[in-house]
Coordinates of C-alpha atoms and ligand atoms in Angstrom, one line a residue:
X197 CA 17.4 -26.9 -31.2
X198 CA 17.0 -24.0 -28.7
X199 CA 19.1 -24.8 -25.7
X200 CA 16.3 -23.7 -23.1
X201 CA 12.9 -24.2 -23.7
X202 CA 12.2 -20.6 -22.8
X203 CA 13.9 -17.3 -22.9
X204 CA 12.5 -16.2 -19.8
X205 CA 10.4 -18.2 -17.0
X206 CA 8.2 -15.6 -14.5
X207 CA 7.4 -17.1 -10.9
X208 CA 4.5 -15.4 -10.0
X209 CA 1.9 -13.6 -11.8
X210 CA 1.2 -10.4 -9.9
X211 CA 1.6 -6.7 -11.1
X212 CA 5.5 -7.0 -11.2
X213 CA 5.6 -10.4 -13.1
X214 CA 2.7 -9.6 -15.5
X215 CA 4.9 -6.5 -16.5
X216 CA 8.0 -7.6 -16.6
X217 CA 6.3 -10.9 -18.5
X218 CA 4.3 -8.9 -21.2
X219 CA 7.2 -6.4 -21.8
X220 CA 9.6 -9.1 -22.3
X221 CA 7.5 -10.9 -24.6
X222 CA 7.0 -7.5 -26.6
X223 CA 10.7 -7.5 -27.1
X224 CA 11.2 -10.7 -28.9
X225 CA 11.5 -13.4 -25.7
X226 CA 9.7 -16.6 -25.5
X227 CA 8.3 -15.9 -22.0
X228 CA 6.2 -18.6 -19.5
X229 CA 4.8 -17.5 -16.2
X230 CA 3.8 -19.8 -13.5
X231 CA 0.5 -18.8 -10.4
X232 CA -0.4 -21.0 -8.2
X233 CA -3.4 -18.9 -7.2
X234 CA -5.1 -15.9 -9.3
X235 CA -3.4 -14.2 -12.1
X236 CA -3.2 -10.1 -10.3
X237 CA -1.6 -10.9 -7.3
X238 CA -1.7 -9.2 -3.9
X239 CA -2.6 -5.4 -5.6
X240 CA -5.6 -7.1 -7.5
X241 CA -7.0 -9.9 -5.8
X242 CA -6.4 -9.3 -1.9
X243 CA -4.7 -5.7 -1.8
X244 CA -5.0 -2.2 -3.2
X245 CA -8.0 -2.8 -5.8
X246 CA -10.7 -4.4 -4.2
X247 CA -9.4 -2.3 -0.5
X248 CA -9.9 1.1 -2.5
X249 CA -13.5 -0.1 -3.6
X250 CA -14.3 -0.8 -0.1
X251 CA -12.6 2.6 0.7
X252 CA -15.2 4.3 -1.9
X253 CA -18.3 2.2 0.4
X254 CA -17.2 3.1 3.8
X255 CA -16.8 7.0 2.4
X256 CA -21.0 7.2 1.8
X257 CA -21.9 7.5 5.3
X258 CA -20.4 10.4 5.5
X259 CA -21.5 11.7 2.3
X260 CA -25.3 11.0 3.1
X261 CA -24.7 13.0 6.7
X262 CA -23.4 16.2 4.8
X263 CA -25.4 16.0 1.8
X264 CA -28.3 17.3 4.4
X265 CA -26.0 20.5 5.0
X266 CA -26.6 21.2 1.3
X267 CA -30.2 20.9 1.2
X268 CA -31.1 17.2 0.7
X269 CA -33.3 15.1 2.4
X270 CA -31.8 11.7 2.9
X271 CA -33.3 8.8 4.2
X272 CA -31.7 6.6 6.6
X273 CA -29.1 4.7 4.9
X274 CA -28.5 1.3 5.4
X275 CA -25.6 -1.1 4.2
X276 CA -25.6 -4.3 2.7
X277 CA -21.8 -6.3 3.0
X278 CA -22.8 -9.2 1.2
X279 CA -24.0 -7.1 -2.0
X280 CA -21.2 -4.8 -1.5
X281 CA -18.8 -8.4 -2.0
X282 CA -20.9 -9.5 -4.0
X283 CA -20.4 -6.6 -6.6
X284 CA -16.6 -6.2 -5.5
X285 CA -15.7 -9.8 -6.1
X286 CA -17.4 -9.3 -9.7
X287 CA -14.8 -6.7 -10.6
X288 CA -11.7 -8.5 -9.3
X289 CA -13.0 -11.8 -11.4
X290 CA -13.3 -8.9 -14.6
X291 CA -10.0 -7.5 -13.4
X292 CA -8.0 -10.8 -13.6
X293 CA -9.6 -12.1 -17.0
X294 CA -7.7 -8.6 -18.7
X295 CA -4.9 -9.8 -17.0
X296 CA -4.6 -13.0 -18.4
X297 CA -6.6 -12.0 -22.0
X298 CA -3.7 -9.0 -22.3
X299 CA -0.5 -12.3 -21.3
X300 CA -2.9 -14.3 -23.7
X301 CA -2.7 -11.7 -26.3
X302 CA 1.2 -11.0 -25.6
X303 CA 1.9 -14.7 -26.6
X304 CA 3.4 -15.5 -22.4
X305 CA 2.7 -18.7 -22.0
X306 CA 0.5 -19.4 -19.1
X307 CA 0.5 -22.3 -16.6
X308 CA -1.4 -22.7 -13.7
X309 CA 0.9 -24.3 -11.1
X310 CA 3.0 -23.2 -8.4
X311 CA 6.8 -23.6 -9.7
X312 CA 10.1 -23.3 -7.3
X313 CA 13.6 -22.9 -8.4
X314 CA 16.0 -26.2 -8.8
X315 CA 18.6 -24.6 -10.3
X316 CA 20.5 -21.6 -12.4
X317 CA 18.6 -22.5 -15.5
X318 CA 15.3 -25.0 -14.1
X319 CA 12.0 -24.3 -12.8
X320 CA 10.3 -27.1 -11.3
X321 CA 6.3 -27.3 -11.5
X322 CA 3.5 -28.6 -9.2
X323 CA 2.9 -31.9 -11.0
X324 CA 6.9 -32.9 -10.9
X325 CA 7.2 -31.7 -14.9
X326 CA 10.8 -29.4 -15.5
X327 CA 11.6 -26.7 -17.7
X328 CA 14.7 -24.6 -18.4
X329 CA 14.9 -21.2 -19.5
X330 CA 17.8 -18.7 -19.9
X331 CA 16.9 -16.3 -17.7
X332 CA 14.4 -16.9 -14.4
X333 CA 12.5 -13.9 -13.0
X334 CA 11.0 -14.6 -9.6
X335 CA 7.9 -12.6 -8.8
X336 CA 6.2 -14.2 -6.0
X337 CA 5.1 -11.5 -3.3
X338 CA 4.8 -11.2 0.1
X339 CA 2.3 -12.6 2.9
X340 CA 1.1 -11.1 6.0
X341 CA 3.7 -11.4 8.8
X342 CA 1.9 -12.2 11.7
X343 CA 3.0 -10.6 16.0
X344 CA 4.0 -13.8 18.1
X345 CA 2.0 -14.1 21.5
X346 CA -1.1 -16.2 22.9
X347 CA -4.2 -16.9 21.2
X348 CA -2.9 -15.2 17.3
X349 CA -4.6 -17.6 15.6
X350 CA -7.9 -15.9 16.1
X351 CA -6.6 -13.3 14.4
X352 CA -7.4 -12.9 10.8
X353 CA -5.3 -10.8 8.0
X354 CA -5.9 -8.3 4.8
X355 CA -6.7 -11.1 2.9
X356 CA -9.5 -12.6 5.2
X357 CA -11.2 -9.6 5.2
X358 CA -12.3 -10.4 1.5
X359 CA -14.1 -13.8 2.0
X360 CA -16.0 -12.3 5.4
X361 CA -19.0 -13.4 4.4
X362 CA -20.6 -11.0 6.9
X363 CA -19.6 -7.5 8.5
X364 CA -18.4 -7.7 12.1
X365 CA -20.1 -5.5 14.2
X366 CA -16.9 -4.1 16.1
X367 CA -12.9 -5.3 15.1
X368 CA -10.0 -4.6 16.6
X369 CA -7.0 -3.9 14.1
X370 CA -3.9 -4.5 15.4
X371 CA -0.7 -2.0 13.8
X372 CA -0.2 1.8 13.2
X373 CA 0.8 1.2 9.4
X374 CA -1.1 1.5 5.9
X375 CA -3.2 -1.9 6.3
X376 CA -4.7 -1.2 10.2
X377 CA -5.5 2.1 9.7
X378 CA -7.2 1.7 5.8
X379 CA -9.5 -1.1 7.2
X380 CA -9.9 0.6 10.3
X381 CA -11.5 3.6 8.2
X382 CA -13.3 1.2 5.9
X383 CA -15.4 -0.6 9.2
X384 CA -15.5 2.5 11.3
X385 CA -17.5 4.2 8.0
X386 CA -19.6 1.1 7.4
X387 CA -20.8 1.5 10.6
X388 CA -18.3 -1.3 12.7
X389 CA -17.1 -0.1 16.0
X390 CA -13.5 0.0 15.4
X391 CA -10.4 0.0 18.2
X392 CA -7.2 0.5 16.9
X393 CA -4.0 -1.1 19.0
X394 CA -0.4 -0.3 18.5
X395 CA 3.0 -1.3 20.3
X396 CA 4.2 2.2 19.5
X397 CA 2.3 5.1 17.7
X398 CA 0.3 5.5 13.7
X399 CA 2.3 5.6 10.8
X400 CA 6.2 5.8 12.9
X401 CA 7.7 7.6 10.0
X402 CA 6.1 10.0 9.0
X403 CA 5.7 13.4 9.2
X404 CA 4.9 14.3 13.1
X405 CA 2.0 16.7 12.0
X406 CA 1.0 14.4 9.8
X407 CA 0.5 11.7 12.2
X408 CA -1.1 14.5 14.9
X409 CA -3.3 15.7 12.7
X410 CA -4.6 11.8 11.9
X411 CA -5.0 10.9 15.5
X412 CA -6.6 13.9 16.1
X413 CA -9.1 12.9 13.2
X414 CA -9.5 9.6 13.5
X415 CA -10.7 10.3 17.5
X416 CA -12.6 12.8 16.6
X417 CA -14.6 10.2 13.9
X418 CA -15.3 7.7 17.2
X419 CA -12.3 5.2 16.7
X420 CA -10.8 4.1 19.5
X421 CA -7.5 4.6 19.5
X422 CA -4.9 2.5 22.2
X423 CA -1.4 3.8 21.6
X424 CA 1.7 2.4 23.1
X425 CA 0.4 -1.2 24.4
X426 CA 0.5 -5.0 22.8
X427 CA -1.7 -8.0 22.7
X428 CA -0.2 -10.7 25.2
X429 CA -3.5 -12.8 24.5
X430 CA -6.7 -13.4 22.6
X431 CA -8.9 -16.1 23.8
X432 CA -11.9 -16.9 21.9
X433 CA -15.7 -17.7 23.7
X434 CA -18.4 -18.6 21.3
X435 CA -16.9 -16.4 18.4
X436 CA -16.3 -13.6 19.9
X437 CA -12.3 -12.5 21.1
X438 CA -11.0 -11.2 23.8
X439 CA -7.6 -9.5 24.4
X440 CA -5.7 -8.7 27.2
X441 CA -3.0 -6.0 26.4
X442 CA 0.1 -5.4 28.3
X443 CA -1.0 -2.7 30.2
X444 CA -3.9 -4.9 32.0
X445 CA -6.8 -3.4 29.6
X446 CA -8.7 -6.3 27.9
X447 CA -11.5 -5.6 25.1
X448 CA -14.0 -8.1 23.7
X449 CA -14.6 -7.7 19.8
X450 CA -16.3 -9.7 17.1
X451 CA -12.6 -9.5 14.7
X452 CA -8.8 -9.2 15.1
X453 CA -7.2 -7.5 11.8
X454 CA -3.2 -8.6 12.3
X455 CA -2.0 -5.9 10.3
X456 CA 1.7 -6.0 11.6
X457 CA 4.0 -5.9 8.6
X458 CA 4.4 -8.2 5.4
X459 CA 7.5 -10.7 4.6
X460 CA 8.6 -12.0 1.5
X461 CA 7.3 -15.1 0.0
X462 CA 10.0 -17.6 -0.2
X463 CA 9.7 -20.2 1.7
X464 CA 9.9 -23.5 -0.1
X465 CA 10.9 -21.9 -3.3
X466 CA 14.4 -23.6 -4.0
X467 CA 16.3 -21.0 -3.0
X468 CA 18.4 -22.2 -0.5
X469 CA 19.1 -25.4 -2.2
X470 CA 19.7 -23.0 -5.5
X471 CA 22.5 -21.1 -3.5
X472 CA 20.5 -18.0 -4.0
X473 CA 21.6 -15.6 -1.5
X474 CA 19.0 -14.2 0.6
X475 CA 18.7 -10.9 2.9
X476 CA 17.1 -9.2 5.8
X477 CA 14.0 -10.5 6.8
X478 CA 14.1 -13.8 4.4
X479 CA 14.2 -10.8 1.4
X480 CA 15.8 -11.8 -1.9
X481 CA 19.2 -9.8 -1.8
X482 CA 19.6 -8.3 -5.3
X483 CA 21.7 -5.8 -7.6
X484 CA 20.4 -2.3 -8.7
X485 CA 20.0 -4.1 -12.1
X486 CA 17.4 -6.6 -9.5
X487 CA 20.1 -9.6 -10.4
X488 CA 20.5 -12.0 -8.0
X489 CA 23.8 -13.4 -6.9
X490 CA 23.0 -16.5 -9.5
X491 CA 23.7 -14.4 -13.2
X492 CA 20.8 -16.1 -14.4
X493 CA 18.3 -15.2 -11.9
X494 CA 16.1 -11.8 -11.0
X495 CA 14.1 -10.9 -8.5
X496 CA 11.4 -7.9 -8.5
X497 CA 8.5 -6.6 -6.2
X498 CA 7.9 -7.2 -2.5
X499 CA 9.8 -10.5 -2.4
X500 CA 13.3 -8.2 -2.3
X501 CA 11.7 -6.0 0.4
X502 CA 12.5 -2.9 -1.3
X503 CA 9.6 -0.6 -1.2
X504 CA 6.3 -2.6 -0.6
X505 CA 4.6 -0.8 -3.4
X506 CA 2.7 -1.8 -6.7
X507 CA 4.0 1.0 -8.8
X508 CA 7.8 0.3 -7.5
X509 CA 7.2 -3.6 -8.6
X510 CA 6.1 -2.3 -12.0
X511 CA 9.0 -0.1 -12.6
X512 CA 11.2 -2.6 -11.5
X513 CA 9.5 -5.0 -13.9
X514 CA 9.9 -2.5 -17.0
X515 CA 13.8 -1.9 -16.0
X516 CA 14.4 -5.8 -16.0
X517 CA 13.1 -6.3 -19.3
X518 CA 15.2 -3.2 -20.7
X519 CA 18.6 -4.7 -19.2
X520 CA 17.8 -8.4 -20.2
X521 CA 16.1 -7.7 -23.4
X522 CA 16.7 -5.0 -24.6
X523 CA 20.5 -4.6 -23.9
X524 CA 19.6 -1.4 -21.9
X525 CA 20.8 -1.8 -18.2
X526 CA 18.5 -0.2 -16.6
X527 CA 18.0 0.4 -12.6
X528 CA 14.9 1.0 -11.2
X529 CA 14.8 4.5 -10.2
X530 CA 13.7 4.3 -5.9
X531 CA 14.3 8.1 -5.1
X532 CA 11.3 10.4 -4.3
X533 CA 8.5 7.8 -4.0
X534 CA 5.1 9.3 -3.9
X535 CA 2.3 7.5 -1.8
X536 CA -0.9 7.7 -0.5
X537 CA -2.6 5.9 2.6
X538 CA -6.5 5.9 1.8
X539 CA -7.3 6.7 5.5
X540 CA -10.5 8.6 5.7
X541 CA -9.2 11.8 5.9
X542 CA -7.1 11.0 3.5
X543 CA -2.6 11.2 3.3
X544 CA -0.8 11.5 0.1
X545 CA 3.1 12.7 0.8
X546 CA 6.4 13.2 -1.1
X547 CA 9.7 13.2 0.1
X548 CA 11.3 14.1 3.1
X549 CA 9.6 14.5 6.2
X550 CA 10.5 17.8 8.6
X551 CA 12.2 15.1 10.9
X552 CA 14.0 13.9 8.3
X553 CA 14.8 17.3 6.2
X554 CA 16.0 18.9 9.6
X555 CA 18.9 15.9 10.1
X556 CA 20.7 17.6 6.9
X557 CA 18.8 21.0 5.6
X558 CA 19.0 24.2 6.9
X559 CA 14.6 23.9 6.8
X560 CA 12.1 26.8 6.1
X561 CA 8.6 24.4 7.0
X562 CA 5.3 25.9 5.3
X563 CA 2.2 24.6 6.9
X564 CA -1.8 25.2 6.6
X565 CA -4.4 23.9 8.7
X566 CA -7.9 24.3 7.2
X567 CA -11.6 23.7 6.8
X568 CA -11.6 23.2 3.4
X569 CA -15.2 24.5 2.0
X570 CA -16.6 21.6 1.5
X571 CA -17.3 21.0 5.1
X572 CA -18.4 24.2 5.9
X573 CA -22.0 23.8 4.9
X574 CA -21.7 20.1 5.8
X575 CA -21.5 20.9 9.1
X576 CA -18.2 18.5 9.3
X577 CA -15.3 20.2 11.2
X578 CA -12.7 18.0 9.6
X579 CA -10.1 20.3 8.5
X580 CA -7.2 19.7 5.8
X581 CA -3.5 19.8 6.5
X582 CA -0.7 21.0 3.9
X583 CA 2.7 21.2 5.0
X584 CA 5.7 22.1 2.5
X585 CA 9.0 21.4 3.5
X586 CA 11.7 23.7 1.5
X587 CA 15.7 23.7 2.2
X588 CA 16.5 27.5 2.6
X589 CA 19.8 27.0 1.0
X590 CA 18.7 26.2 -2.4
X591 CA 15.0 27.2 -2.1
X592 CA 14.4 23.4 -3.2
X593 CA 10.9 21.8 -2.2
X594 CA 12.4 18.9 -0.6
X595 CA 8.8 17.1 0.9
X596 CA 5.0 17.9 0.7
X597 CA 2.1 16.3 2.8
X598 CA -1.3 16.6 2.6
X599 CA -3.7 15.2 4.8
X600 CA -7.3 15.4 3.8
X601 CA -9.7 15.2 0.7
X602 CA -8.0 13.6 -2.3
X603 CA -4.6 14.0 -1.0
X604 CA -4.0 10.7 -2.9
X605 CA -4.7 12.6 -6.0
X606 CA -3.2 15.9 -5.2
X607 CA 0.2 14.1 -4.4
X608 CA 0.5 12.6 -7.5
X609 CA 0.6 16.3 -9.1
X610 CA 3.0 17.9 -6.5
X611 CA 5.3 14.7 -7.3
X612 CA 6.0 16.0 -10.7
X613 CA 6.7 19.2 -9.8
X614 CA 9.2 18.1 -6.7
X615 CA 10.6 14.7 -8.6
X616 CA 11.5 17.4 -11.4
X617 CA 13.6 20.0 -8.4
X618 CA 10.9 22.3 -8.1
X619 CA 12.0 25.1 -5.7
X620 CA 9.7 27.1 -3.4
X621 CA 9.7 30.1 -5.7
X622 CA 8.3 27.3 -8.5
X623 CA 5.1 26.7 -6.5
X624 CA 5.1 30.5 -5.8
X625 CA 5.0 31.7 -9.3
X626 CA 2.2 29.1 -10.3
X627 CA -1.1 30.4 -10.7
X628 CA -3.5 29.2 -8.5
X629 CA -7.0 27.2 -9.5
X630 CA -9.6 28.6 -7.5
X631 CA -11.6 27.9 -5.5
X632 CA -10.1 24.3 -4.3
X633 CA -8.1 23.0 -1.8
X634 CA -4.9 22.3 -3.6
X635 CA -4.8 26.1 -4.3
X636 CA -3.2 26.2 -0.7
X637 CA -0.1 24.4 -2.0
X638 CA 0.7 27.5 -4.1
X639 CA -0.8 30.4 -2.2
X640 CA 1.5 29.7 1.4
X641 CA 3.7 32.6 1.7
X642 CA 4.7 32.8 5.1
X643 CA 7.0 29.8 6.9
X644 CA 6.0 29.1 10.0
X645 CA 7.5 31.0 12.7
X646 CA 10.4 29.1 15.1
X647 CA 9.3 28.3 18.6
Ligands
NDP962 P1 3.5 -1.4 8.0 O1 4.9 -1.8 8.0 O2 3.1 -0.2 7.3 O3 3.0 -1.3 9.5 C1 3.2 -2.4 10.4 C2 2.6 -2.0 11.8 O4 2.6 -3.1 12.7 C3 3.5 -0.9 12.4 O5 2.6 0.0 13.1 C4 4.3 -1.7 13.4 O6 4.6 -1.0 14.6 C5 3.4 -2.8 13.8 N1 4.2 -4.1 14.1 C6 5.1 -4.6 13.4 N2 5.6 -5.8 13.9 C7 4.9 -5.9 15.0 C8 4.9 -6.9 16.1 N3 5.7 -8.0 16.0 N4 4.0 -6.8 17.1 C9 3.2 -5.7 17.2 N5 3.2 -4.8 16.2 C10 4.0 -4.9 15.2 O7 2.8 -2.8 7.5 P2 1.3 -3.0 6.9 O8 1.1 -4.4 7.3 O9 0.3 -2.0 7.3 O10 1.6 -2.8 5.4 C11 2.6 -3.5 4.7 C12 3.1 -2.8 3.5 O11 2.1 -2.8 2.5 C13 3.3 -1.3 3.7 O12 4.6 -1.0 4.2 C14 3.1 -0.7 2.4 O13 4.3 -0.6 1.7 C15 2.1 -1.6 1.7 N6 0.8 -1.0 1.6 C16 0.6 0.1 0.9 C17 -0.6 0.7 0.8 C18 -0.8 2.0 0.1 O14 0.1 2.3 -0.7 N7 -1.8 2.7 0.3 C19 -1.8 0.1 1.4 C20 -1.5 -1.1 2.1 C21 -0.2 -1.7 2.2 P3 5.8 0.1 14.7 O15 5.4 1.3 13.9 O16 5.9 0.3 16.2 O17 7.0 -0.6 14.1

């Protein structure tokens, strides 16, 4: 008799586990994973799918305004939320069925129950029942951290914004980072009057033009943008919220997006009473190999606050299974992390910013500002940002950012090119493809001139 009842036992079933689960499976493991809610996770249920179809609605008002420019008459366009959720919660529902018919079809084992962690080698389930497996993989996530001061329980988070059953006519989203400003650009295009608050300024981090040219933007579009000031209350009078900030301002809106940050999801897990070590911020501390301090036990994705992304959890996902199953110790490779924030314009970036490059590199900086052409006959005066960040020493690219139309999907290109140790001259001797906008990543010849 088999002394565990599974080779491997997945807490969680979002785009980390499912991975790590299927692979496993694929390599010869008798594999079980355990959700206590929908099979998907944050990324398809409450995060990055169902946002970026949203993202795709909010971009039409603008669309219908410039198609005009280009000869069309368009009517005036009106929005409908509840067929808009009505279609988007139809894809997630499709979206989680492949998830479970592709765990189905890669013989995991699937039960529907929360589980927590009783010890090295058991995994206890909702309805008291205990199983053992050699080797426990916890998957479980993270949650919406919420600010501490008066009245935050008006508030509502990124996974509210799903079940509004209707659209609030203005919001105010609290946070500078990815969540505040995506949403923010969502209601602001379908036609919400959006204020954005922040303790300090959007996207801390990133690349200073980057964020300059955004604010720039974003005013520009009508948001209201309230930089450097914090919520000390929210009281609610017959649904509607009003905050006071700090600096004595108070504003009356319909919504409150909390968009301040996630935390991992272990709480009530077992882990304490497991002797699992845990890290900054209630994080899963773990090895490069995403071992735990119990042999037996790995963690992956957002719940080790490593980098919040769905790729990284993937990856991570794919190297467990190699080390465990396929006596392949693999680490999951974090270096040069490509990402996008679907802000509309949008920001796709890669590596170093020129705050960050000019700490250690000797720095040549490249940089275009531009109306790229498909705004000229719109009438739009939105213009695109490129920036190339190259250490003079070696002639190595060491960042891009782009700020503008399908940066997201430029990014992804350029990441080859500067994961691989593309140099300056690289980019220089590519051809480019005309006419587009990404043609400017190849075509900048001149660094900009020292102050
Ligand atoms: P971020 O960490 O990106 O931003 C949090 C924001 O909230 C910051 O502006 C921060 O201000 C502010 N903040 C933090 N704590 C407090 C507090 N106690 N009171 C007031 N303000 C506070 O978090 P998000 O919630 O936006 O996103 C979480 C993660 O999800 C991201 O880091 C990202 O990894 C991931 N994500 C990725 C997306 C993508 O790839 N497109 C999309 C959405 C999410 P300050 O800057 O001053 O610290």
């Amino acid at each position: 008799m088999a002394q565990f009842d599974y080779d491997l036992f997945v807490i969680g079933a979002g785009s980390g586990g499912v991975r790590a689960a299927r692979v496993s499976a694929g390599m010869g493991a008798k594999v079980a994973i355990a959700e206590e809610s929908r099979y998907g996770g944050t990324c398809v249920i409450r995060g990055c799918v169902p946002k970026k179809l949203m993202v795709y609605a909010s971009a039409y008002s603008e669309m219908f305004e410039d198609a005009r420019g280009y000869g069309w008459t368009v009517p005036e366009a009106s929005f409908d939320w509840a067929a808009l959720k009505t279609a988007r919660d139809a894809e997630i529902d499709r979206l989680e069925g492949i998830y479970r018919k592709i765990l189905g079809g890669s013989n995991v084992e699937m039960i529907d129950s929360r589980a927590h962690m009783v010890d090295a080698h058991t995994v206890g389930l909702a309805d008291g029942k205990r199983v053992s497996a050699k080797t426990i993989l916890i998957v479980t996530g993270g949650r919406p951290a919420l600010p501490d001061f008066e009245g935050v329980e008006h508030t509502i988070t990124s996974d509210d914004i799903f079940e509004l059953e209707t659209q609030p006519e203005s919001i105010l989203c609290l946070g500078g980072g990815y969540i505040s400003l995506e949403f923010a650009c969502v209601f602001h295009g379908l036609g919400t009057k959006v204020t954005v608050s922040n303790r300090s300024t959007l996207l801390r981090g990133y690349d200073g033009d980057v964020r300059a040219h955004l604010i720039e933007a974003l005013e520009e579009k009508g948001i209201d943008l309230r930089l450097g000031v914090n919520p000390v209350k929210i009281e609610e009078n017959a649904g509607r919220k009003r905050v006071t900030f700090d600096d004595g301002n108070t504003l009356t809106v319909d919504a409150i997006l909390a968009a301040t940050g996630r935390r991992p999801n272990t709480d009530n897990l077992g882990l304490e009473e497991a002797g699992i070590t845990m890290g900054r911020a209630g994080a899963i501390e773990v090895d490069e190999y995403s071992r735990t301090n119990i042999p037996s036990v790995y963690a992956i994705g957002d719940v080790t606050n490593r980098v919040q992304l769905t790729p990284v959890a993937i990856r991570e996902g794919m190297a467990f299974a190699e080390t465990v199953f396929n006596d392949n110790p693999t680490s999951p490779d974090h270096e040069l992390i490509a990402t996008a924030v679907f802000t509309q314009p949008e920001i796709g970036i890669i590596g170093l910013t020129e705050e960050q490059a000019r700490e250690k590199h000797d720095v040549a900086i490249y940089r275009s500002t531009f109306r790229p052409m498909i705004n000229v006959l719109a009438g739009r005066e939105e213009k695109m940002l490129m920036k190339i960040i190259v250490d003079k020493t070696t002639d190595r690219v060491l960042g891009v950012h782009i700020v503008g139309h399908h940066a997201g999907e430029m990014i992804q290109c350029a990441a080859i090119a500067v994961k691989m140790g593309a140099t300056k001259a690289d980019f220089d001797r590519t051809m480019a493809v005309h006419p587009t906008s990404a043609e400017e990543l190849v075509t900048m010849r001149d660094p900009v001139t020292e102050s």
